[in-house]
Structure formats: C-alpha cells, structure tokens
Coordinates of C-alpha atoms in Angstrom, one line a residue:
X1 CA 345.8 294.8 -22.3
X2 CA 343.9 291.9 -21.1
X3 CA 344.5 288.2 -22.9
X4 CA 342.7 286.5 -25.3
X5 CA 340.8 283.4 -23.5
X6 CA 340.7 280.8 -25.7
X7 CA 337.6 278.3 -26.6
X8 CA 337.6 274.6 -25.0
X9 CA 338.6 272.3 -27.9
X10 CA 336.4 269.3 -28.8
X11 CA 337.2 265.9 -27.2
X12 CA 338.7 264.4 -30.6
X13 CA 341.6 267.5 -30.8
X14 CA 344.6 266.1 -30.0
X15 CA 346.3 269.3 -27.7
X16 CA 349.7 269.6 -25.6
X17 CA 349.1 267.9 -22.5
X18 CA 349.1 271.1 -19.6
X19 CA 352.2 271.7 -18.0
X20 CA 352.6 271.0 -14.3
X21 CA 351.5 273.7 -11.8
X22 CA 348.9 275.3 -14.0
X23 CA 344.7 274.7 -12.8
X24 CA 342.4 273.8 -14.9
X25 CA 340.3 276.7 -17.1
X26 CA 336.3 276.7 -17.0
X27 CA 335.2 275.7 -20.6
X28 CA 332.0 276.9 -20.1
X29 CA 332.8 280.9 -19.7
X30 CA 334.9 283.4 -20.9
X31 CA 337.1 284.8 -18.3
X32 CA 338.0 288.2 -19.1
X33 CA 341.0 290.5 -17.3
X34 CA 340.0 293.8 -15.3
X35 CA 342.8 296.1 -15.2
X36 CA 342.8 297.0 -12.2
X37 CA 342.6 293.7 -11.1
X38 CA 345.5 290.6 -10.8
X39 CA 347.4 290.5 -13.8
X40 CA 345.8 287.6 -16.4
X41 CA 347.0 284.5 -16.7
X42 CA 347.3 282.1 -19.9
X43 CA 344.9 279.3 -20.3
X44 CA 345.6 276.1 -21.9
X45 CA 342.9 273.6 -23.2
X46 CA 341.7 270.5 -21.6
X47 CA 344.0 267.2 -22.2
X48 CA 342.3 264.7 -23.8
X49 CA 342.6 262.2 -20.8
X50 CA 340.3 264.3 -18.7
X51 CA 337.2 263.1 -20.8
X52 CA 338.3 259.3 -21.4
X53 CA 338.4 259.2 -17.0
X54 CA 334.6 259.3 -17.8
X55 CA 332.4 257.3 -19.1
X56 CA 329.7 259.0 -21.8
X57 CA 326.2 257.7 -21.6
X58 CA 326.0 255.4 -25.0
X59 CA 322.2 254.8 -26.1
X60 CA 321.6 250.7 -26.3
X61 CA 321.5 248.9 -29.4
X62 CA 318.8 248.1 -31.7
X63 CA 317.0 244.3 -30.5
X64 CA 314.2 243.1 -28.0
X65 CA 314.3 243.2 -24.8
X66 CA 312.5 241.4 -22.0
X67 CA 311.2 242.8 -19.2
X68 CA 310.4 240.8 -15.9
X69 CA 307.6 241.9 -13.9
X70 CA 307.2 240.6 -10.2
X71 CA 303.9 238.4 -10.1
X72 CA 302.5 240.1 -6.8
X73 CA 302.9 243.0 -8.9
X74 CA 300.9 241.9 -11.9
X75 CA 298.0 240.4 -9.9
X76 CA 297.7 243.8 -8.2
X77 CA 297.2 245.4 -10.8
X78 CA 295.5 243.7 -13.7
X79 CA 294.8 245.2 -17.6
X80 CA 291.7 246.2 -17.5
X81 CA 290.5 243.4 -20.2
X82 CA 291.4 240.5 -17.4
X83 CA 290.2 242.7 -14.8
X84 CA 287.0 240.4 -14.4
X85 CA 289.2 237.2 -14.5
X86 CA 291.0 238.3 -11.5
X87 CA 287.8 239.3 -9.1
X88 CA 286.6 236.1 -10.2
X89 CA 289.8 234.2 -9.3
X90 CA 290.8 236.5 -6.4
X91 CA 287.3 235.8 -4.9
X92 CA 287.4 232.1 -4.7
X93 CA 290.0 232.0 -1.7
X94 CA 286.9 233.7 0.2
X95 CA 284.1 231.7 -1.0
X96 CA 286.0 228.5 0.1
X97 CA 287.0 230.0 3.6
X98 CA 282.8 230.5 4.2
X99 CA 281.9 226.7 3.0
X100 CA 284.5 225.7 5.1
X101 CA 283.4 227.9 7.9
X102 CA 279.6 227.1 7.4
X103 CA 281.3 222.8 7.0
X104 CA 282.5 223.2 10.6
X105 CA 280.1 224.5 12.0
X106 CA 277.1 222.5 11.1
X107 CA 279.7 219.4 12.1
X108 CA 280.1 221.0 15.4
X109 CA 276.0 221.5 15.3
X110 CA 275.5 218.0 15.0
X111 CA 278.3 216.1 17.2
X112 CA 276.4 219.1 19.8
X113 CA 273.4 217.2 19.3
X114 CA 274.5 213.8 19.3
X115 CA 276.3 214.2 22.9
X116 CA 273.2 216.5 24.3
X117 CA 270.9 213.2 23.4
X118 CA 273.9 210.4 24.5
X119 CA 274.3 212.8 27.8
X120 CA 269.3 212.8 28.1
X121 CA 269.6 208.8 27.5
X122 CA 273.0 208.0 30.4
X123 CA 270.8 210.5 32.9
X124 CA 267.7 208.9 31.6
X125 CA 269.3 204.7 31.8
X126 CA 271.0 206.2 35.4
X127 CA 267.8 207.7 37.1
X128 CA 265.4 204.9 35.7
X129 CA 267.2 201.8 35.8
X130 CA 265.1 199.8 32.9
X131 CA 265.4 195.8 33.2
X132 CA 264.2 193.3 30.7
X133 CA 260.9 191.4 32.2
X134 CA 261.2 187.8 31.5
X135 CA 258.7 185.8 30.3
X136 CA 257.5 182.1 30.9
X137 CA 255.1 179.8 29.4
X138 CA 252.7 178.0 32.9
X139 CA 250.2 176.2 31.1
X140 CA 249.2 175.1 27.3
X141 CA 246.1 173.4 26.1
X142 CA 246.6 171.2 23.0
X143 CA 244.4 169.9 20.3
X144 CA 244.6 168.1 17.0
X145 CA 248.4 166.9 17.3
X146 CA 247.5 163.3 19.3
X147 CA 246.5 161.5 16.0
X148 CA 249.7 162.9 13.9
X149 CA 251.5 159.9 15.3
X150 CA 249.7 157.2 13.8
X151 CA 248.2 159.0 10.7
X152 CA 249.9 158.5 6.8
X153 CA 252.5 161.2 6.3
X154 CA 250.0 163.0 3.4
X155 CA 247.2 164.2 6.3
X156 CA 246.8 167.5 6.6
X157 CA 246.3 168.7 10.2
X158 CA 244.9 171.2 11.9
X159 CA 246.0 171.8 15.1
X160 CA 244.4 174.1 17.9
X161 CA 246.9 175.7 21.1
X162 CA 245.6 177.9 23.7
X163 CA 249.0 179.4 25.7
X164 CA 249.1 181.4 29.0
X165 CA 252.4 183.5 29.1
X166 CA 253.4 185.1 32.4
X167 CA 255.1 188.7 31.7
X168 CA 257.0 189.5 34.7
X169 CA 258.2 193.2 35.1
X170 CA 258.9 193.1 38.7
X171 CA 262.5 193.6 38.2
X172 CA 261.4 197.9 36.9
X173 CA 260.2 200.1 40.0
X174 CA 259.9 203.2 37.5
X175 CA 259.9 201.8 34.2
X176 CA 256.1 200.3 32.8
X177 CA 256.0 198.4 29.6
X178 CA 253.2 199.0 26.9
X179 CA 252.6 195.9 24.6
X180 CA 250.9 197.7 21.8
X181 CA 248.3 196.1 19.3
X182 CA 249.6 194.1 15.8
X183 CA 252.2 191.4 17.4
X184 CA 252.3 187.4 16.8
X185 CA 252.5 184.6 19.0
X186 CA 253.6 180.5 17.5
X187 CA 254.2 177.5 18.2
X188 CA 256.4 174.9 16.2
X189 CA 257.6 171.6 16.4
X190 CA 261.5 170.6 15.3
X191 CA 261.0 174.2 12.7
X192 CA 257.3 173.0 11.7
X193 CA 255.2 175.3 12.5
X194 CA 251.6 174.0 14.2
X195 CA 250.0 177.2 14.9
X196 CA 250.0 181.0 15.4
X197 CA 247.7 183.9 16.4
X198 CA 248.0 187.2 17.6
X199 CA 249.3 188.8 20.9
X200 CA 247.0 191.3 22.5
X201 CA 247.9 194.5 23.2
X202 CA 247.8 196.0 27.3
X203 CA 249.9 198.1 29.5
X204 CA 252.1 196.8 32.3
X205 CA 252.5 198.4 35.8
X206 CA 256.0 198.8 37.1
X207 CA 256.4 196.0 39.4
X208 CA 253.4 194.2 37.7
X209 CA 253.2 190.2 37.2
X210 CA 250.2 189.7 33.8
X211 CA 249.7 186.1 32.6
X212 CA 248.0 186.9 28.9
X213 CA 246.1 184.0 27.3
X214 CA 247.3 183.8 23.2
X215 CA 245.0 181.5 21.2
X216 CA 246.6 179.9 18.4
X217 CA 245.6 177.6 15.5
X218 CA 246.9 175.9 12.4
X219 CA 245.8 174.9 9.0
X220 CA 247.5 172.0 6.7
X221 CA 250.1 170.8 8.9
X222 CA 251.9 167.9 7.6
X223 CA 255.1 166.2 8.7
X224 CA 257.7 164.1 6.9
X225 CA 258.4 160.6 8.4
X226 CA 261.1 160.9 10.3
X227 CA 258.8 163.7 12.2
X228 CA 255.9 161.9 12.9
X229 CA 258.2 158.6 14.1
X230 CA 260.0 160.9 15.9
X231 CA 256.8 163.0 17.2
X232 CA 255.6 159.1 18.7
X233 CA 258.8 158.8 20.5
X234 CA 258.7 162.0 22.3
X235 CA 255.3 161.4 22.7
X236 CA 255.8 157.7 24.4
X237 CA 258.0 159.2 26.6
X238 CA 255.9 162.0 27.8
X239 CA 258.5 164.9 27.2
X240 CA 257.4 166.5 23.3
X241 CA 259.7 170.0 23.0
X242 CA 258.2 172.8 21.4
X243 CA 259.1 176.5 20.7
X244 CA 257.1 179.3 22.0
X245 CA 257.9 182.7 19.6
X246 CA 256.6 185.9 19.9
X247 CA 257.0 189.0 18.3
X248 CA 255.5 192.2 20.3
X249 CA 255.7 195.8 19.3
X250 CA 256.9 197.7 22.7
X251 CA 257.0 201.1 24.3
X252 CA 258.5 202.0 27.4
X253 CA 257.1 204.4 30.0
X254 CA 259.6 206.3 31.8
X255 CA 257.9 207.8 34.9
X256 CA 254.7 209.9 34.4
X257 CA 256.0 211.7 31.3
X258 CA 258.5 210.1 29.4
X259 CA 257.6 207.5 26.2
X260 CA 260.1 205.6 23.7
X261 CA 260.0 204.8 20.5
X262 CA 258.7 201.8 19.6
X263 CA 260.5 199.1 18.8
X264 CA 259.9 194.9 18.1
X265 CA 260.5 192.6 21.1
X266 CA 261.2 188.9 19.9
X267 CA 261.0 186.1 22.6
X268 CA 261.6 182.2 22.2
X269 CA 260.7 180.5 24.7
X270 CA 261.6 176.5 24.7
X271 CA 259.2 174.4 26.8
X272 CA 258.5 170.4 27.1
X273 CA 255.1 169.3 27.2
X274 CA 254.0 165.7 28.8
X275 CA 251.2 165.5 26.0
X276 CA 249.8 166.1 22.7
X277 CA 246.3 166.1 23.5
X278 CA 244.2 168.1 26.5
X279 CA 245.9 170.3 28.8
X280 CA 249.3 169.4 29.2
X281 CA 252.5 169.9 31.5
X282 CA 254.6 172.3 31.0
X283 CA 258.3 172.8 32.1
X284 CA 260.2 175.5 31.1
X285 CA 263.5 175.5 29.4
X286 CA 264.1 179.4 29.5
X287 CA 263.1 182.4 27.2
X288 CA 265.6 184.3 25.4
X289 CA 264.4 188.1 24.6
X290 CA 266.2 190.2 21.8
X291 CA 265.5 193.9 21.1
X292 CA 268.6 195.0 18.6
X293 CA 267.6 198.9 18.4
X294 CA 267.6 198.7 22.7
X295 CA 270.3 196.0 23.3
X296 CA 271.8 197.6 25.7
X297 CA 268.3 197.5 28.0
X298 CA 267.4 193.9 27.3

C-alpha cells in the first residue's frame, strides 16, 4: 500500500523543522507510489524559513507620487494640445540659421563690390596717372576801386575786374579735364568781396595750356576805415593783395571712354597787384586747389 502524500501547509503553520538528509517535497503535485516501483518515501512539509529567505512582492502604499520625465523626451513627443507650440518653437532655430545665412551673404555681396571697385579705381589711378593742373592768374584789369581811397567810408562802390586765368594740364598725358557750365569766379580784398561772375564752361586737352577770360563786377561795396586807410597804403606802395576764388564743377576724361563723376574744384589763388585802376601787374603768390570727394588726385 502506497502512502498518503500530504498537502503543503500555508506559510503562517508553524511545522517541525525537516530532519537532516531528507529532500525537499514538490508542493505543487501529488506524488503517488507505483507498486511495482521503489518503495515510497514519507514527506514532510516545508519549514517556515524557506519562504522568509524570499522576499514577497508588497503592493506600495496609498500617496502621490512623482514621476520625472527626461526633457529630450518630452519635446519629442509633445501632447497633442501644445503640439502647435512646439513646431512653432522647434522652427525658430531654422528661421534664424536662413537670416543669418542670407546676413552673410549679402555682407560678403557687398565687401565683393567694394574691393571689385577699390581693385577698377588702383588699375584705373595706375594706368592713368591723373595730376592736378595748376592754375595762375597773368593779367587783371581793374575799375572802380582807385577812388575808394579818398572817398567817405558811407560810398557805395561798384567795382568792375576782368581776370585771365591760365589752366595748365600739362602735367596729364591721358587724363583731359571738362570744366562744366554753373561755376563762380571772385575777387576780394582783406574778406571784402569786390566782385564775382561766372566761370565758363570748356574741355581741356591732355597736355593742353587754356588762359579763360572771367568778367567780374560788384555792386555796393563799402569798406570800414581802417580798410580804406589801409587800401591807400597798399596802394602808395604799389603792391595791393587780393584773392582770386573759384569754384568749378569738374569731370575727368579717362582715355577715350572713361568719365567721372562730377565733383566741385575750389581754387584760391593770392596775387598782388601794382594798381587799383587800368590794367595792372600781377605777381603771383600760388594757388591752392582742394577737391575733398578726389583728394587723393589733387
């Protein structure tokens, strides 16, 4: 007769502990005894230790709980109600990479332009070799000053000069010069003007010498006292100064093709005349020519 297996026990039993030597029974089947097979053995229930060596799975308490969330994570993978919000903000990385892009490039654009043009006007100043022509005043006809010596201080005069002015551009072998229409020509006298007129317009050869006559005249001239005793002096002593100005719109003429822009040529010329009255002497004291969008040329 086979023996009786008995059931596992439940965990909070309190059985025999197993003696030595015996293995432990399967609590999950009945093992039962064939007679023709080994004789049965006696099983004995599981000693309590054999569950305290492990640990049950205890559900967690009752509370709240917080759960952290990588950010990459989050940004990925938005809720769908801030799902607009994040194209919007996920797209402005891009928008700022193309102004940048379209920044540097229209900075590379320009400084492009700015060296092709520095590179045309170093060939251009290279190849051409402008000068400044110099200028000179040979001869000056004066009317109307003589009796400002010895007339009272409130006379009004009205003064007449007729100047020849030598432009020189011998100095340019390819470079002409066009004096261009609306530019002044004056005279003055210790910063009183006398007279002005206009300066007329014509184009100068390379390598060209043109003496233009400027006609100038005045209208209620009058000078302190100290100016007219000191306009006697000068006068005694045959050596008056006066200041030749002119102001001349200019283009250059590169060759057969090339024009400049034009630009304002201001001259002063000092002379020193032996007379008021007639055609006087002249002797020059220098001209002085300033051009401040070219003043690198003159």
């Amino acid at each position: 007769m086979a023996d009786r297996v008995h059931p596992m026990p439940s965990p909070s039993s309190s059985p025999l502990p197993p003696p030595p030597g015996r293995r432990r029974p399967d609590h999950h089947h009945h093992q039962q005894s064939d007679p023709a097979a080994a004789p049965a053995t006696e099983t004995t229930p599981l000693h309590p230790s054999f569950f305290h060596d492990r640990p049950l799975a205890l559900s967690p308490p009752p509370g709240t709980y917080i759960i952290q969330v990588p950010k990459d994570q989050v940004l990925r993978s938005p809720p769908p109600d801030r799902a607009r919000r994040y194209k919007k903000l996920s797209g402005r990385p891009a928008r700022r990479r193309r102004l940048r892009r379209a920044c540097c490039l229209a900075c590379a654009a320009l400084l492009a332009i700015l060296l092709a043009a520095a590179a045309f006007v170093g060939a251009a100043f290279l190849v051409f070799r402008p000068r400044a022509p110099s200028f000179s005043v040979p001869s000056l006809a004066i009317r109307g000053l003589d009796a400002s010596a010895t007339s009272p201080a409130s006379t009004s005069l009205s003064p007449a000069l007729d100047a020849a002015v030598r432009a020189d551009n011998g100095r340019n072998g390819k470079v002409g010069v066009e004096y261009r229409a609306g530019g002044d020509v004056a005279v003055s006298y210790a910063g009183q003007r006398l007279a002005a007129g206009t300066w007329p317009a014509f184009r100068q050869a390379p390598r060209n010498v043109t003496v233009v006559a400027a006609a100038m005249r005045g209208q209620g001239v009058r000078f302190t006292e100290a100016q007219r005793t000191q306009l006697a002096a000068e006068r005694d002593a045959g050596a008056v100064p006066l200041t030749v100005e002119a102001r001349v719109p200019v283009r250059l003429r590169l060759g057969k093709v090339l024009r400049t822009w034009t630009v304002d040529v201001k001259a002063r010329c000092e002379v020193v005349v032996d007379r008021l009255d007639g055609d006087a002497a002249v002797v020059n004291r220098g001209c002085r020519v300033k051009v401040k969008p070219l003043w690198w040329w003159w």
